[in-house]
Amino acid sequence: MGGGLKKTVELIKKTFTGVKFISANGYINQAGLYLSFNGLTPLSALGDSAHFSIYFCANSLENDNFAALTQIDELREKVFKLGANLGENLFKNCELIANKDSSLYTYAINFTINLNGEKNE
């Protein structure tokens, strides 16, 4: 994708309406949808890839994280559609980030967008 980080973040904001920005090692203490920019990896002398995570956070008094599966599917679908629009596979993985001391649980959906016209393999 040409246009650099600012254009990429604007595209992500349009895709995930209402997302809140946090630092890559930011502390999340309430339910919601969050975005972090996790860094860059060089691909060539002319391009690099930007790494992002969407965090879906919800509360469960019974430690039931299966209630979030519908939302996780919806978020994954948005990542897949964004990738299809860019002509590349963005999705890397989805993982549960456990929080044993709270009723809050967090899923991280990790994806990479290549900048400067480079393609994901």
Short mmCIF file of N, CA and C in Angstrom, two decimals, residues 19-81:
data_model
loop_
_atom_site.label_atom_id
_atom_site.label_comp_id
_atom_site.label_asym_id
_atom_site.label_seq_id
_atom_site.Cartn_x
_atom_site.Cartn_y
_atom_site.Cartn_z
N VAL A 19 -12.68 2.56 16.93
CA VAL A 19 -11.51 1.98 17.58
C VAL A 19 -10.75 3.08 18.34
N LYS A 20 -10.20 2.71 19.50
CA LYS A 20 -9.40 3.64 20.31
C LYS A 20 -7.94 3.25 20.17
N PHE A 21 -7.07 4.25 20.11
CA PHE A 21 -5.65 4.00 19.93
C PHE A 21 -4.95 3.85 21.27
N ILE A 22 -4.06 2.85 21.35
CA ILE A 22 -3.23 2.65 22.54
C ILE A 22 -1.80 2.38 22.08
N SER A 23 -0.85 2.52 23.00
CA SER A 23 0.53 2.15 22.67
C SER A 23 0.63 0.64 22.62
N ALA A 24 1.66 0.13 21.95
CA ALA A 24 1.82 -1.32 21.76
C ALA A 24 1.89 -2.06 23.09
N ASN A 25 2.40 -1.43 24.11
CA ASN A 25 2.46 -2.09 25.42
C ASN A 25 1.49 -1.44 26.40
N GLY A 26 0.45 -0.82 25.84
CA GLY A 26 -0.52 -0.11 26.67
C GLY A 26 -1.34 -1.02 27.55
N TYR A 27 -1.76 -0.49 28.67
CA TYR A 27 -2.57 -1.24 29.63
C TYR A 27 -4.04 -0.99 29.31
N ILE A 28 -4.80 -2.05 29.18
CA ILE A 28 -6.24 -1.96 28.91
C ILE A 28 -6.96 -2.45 30.16
N ASN A 29 -7.85 -1.60 30.69
CA ASN A 29 -8.56 -1.99 31.91
C ASN A 29 -10.07 -1.91 31.77
N GLN A 30 -10.57 -1.76 30.54
CA GLN A 30 -12.01 -1.75 30.35
C GLN A 30 -12.38 -2.33 28.99
N ALA A 31 -13.62 -2.76 28.87
CA ALA A 31 -14.10 -3.36 27.63
C ALA A 31 -14.06 -2.33 26.50
N GLY A 32 -13.85 -2.81 25.29
CA GLY A 32 -13.84 -1.93 24.13
C GLY A 32 -13.03 -2.51 22.99
N LEU A 33 -12.83 -1.70 21.97
CA LEU A 33 -12.05 -2.08 20.79
C LEU A 33 -10.87 -1.12 20.69
N TYR A 34 -9.67 -1.66 20.62
CA TYR A 34 -8.45 -0.87 20.66
C TYR A 34 -7.53 -1.24 19.50
N LEU A 35 -6.70 -0.29 19.09
CA LEU A 35 -5.72 -0.50 18.02
C LEU A 35 -4.35 -0.09 18.52
N SER A 36 -3.35 -0.93 18.24
CA SER A 36 -1.97 -0.53 18.52
C SER A 36 -1.13 -0.70 17.27
N PHE A 37 -0.20 0.22 17.08
CA PHE A 37 0.83 0.12 16.06
C PHE A 37 2.02 -0.51 16.75
N ASN A 38 2.46 -1.68 16.25
CA ASN A 38 3.48 -2.47 16.94
C ASN A 38 4.88 -2.34 16.36
N GLY A 39 5.02 -1.68 15.22
CA GLY A 39 6.35 -1.49 14.66
C GLY A 39 6.41 -1.75 13.17
N LEU A 40 7.63 -1.66 12.64
CA LEU A 40 7.89 -1.85 11.21
C LEU A 40 8.97 -2.90 11.01
N THR A 41 8.88 -3.62 9.89
CA THR A 41 9.90 -4.58 9.49
C THR A 41 10.29 -4.27 8.05
N PRO A 42 11.60 -4.15 7.76
CA PRO A 42 12.00 -3.86 6.38
C PRO A 42 11.73 -5.05 5.46
N LEU A 43 11.28 -4.74 4.24
CA LEU A 43 11.07 -5.76 3.22
C LEU A 43 12.12 -5.67 2.12
N SER A 44 12.50 -4.44 1.82
CA SER A 44 13.47 -4.18 0.76
C SER A 44 14.02 -2.78 0.98
N ALA A 45 14.83 -2.33 0.04
CA ALA A 45 15.37 -0.98 0.14
C ALA A 45 14.27 0.08 -0.05
N LEU A 46 13.13 -0.32 -0.59
CA LEU A 46 12.06 0.63 -0.91
C LEU A 46 10.77 0.42 -0.12
N GLY A 47 10.70 -0.61 0.68
CA GLY A 47 9.44 -0.87 1.36
C GLY A 47 9.61 -1.57 2.70
N ASP A 48 8.57 -1.46 3.50
CA ASP A 48 8.56 -2.14 4.80
C ASP A 48 7.13 -2.56 5.12
N SER A 49 6.98 -3.31 6.19
CA SER A 49 5.64 -3.73 6.61
C SER A 49 5.35 -3.18 8.00
N ALA A 50 4.11 -2.72 8.17
CA ALA A 50 3.65 -2.15 9.43
C ALA A 50 2.81 -3.20 10.15
N HIS A 51 3.10 -3.39 11.44
CA HIS A 51 2.43 -4.41 12.24
C HIS A 51 1.43 -3.75 13.20
N PHE A 52 0.21 -4.27 13.20
CA PHE A 52 -0.87 -3.73 14.02
C PHE A 52 -1.56 -4.84 14.79
N SER A 53 -2.22 -4.45 15.88
CA SER A 53 -3.09 -5.36 16.62
C SER A 53 -4.40 -4.64 16.92
N ILE A 54 -5.49 -5.36 16.71
CA ILE A 54 -6.81 -4.92 17.17
C ILE A 54 -7.09 -5.74 18.42
N TYR A 55 -7.39 -5.06 19.52
CA TYR A 55 -7.71 -5.74 20.78
C TYR A 55 -9.20 -5.62 21.03
N PHE A 56 -9.85 -6.77 21.16
CA PHE A 56 -11.26 -6.81 21.54
C PHE A 56 -11.31 -7.23 23.01
N CYS A 57 -11.85 -6.36 23.85
CA CYS A 57 -11.88 -6.61 25.29
C CYS A 57 -13.33 -6.65 25.77
N ALA A 58 -13.63 -7.64 26.59
CA ALA A 58 -14.98 -7.79 27.13
C ALA A 58 -14.90 -8.35 28.55
N ASN A 59 -16.00 -8.20 29.27
CA ASN A 59 -16.07 -8.70 30.65
C ASN A 59 -16.90 -9.97 30.72
N SER A 60 -16.49 -10.86 31.62
CA SER A 60 -17.25 -12.08 31.89
C SER A 60 -17.09 -12.41 33.37
N LEU A 61 -18.19 -12.50 34.06
CA LEU A 61 -18.14 -12.85 35.48
C LEU A 61 -17.91 -14.34 35.69
N GLU A 62 -18.09 -15.13 34.63
CA GLU A 62 -17.95 -16.58 34.73
C GLU A 62 -16.74 -17.11 33.95
N ASN A 63 -15.83 -16.23 33.58
CA ASN A 63 -14.65 -16.61 32.78
C ASN A 63 -15.05 -17.32 31.49
N ASP A 64 -16.13 -16.87 30.86
CA ASP A 64 -16.64 -17.47 29.62
C ASP A 64 -16.23 -16.59 28.45
N ASN A 65 -15.11 -16.94 27.82
CA ASN A 65 -14.67 -16.14 26.68
C ASN A 65 -15.30 -16.60 25.37
N PHE A 66 -16.09 -17.67 25.39
CA PHE A 66 -16.74 -18.15 24.18
C PHE A 66 -17.85 -17.20 23.71
N ALA A 67 -18.34 -16.36 24.60
CA ALA A 67 -19.36 -15.39 24.23
C ALA A 67 -18.83 -14.39 23.20
N ALA A 68 -17.52 -14.24 23.11
CA ALA A 68 -16.91 -13.27 22.21
C ALA A 68 -16.68 -13.80 20.80
N LEU A 69 -16.98 -15.06 20.55
CA LEU A 69 -16.64 -15.66 19.25
C LEU A 69 -17.31 -14.95 18.08
N THR A 70 -18.54 -14.50 18.25
CA THR A 70 -19.22 -13.78 17.17
C THR A 70 -18.49 -12.49 16.83
N GLN A 71 -18.10 -11.74 17.85
CA GLN A 71 -17.37 -10.49 17.62
C GLN A 71 -16.00 -10.75 17.00
N ILE A 72 -15.33 -11.80 17.43
CA ILE A 72 -14.03 -12.16 16.86
C ILE A 72 -14.18 -12.48 15.38
N ASP A 73 -15.22 -13.25 15.03
CA ASP A 73 -15.47 -13.56 13.62
C ASP A 73 -15.71 -12.30 12.80
N GLU A 74 -16.48 -11.36 13.35
CA GLU A 74 -16.75 -10.11 12.64
C GLU A 74 -15.47 -9.30 12.42
N LEU A 75 -14.62 -9.24 13.43
CA LEU A 75 -13.36 -8.50 13.31
C LEU A 75 -12.41 -9.17 12.32
N ARG A 76 -12.33 -10.50 12.37
CA ARG A 76 -11.49 -11.23 11.41
C ARG A 76 -11.97 -10.98 9.99
N GLU A 77 -13.29 -10.99 9.79
CA GLU A 77 -13.85 -10.74 8.46
C GLU A 77 -13.46 -9.36 7.95
N LYS A 78 -13.46 -8.36 8.84
CA LYS A 78 -13.04 -7.02 8.44
C LYS A 78 -11.58 -7.00 8.01
N VAL A 79 -10.72 -7.73 8.74
CA VAL A 79 -9.31 -7.81 8.36
C VAL A 79 -9.17 -8.49 7.00
N PHE A 80 -9.92 -9.58 6.79
CA PHE A 80 -9.85 -10.28 5.50
C PHE A 80 -10.33 -9.39 4.36
N LYS A 81 -11.42 -8.64 4.56
CA LYS A 81 -11.94 -7.75 3.52
C LYS A 81 -10.98 -6.61 3.24
#
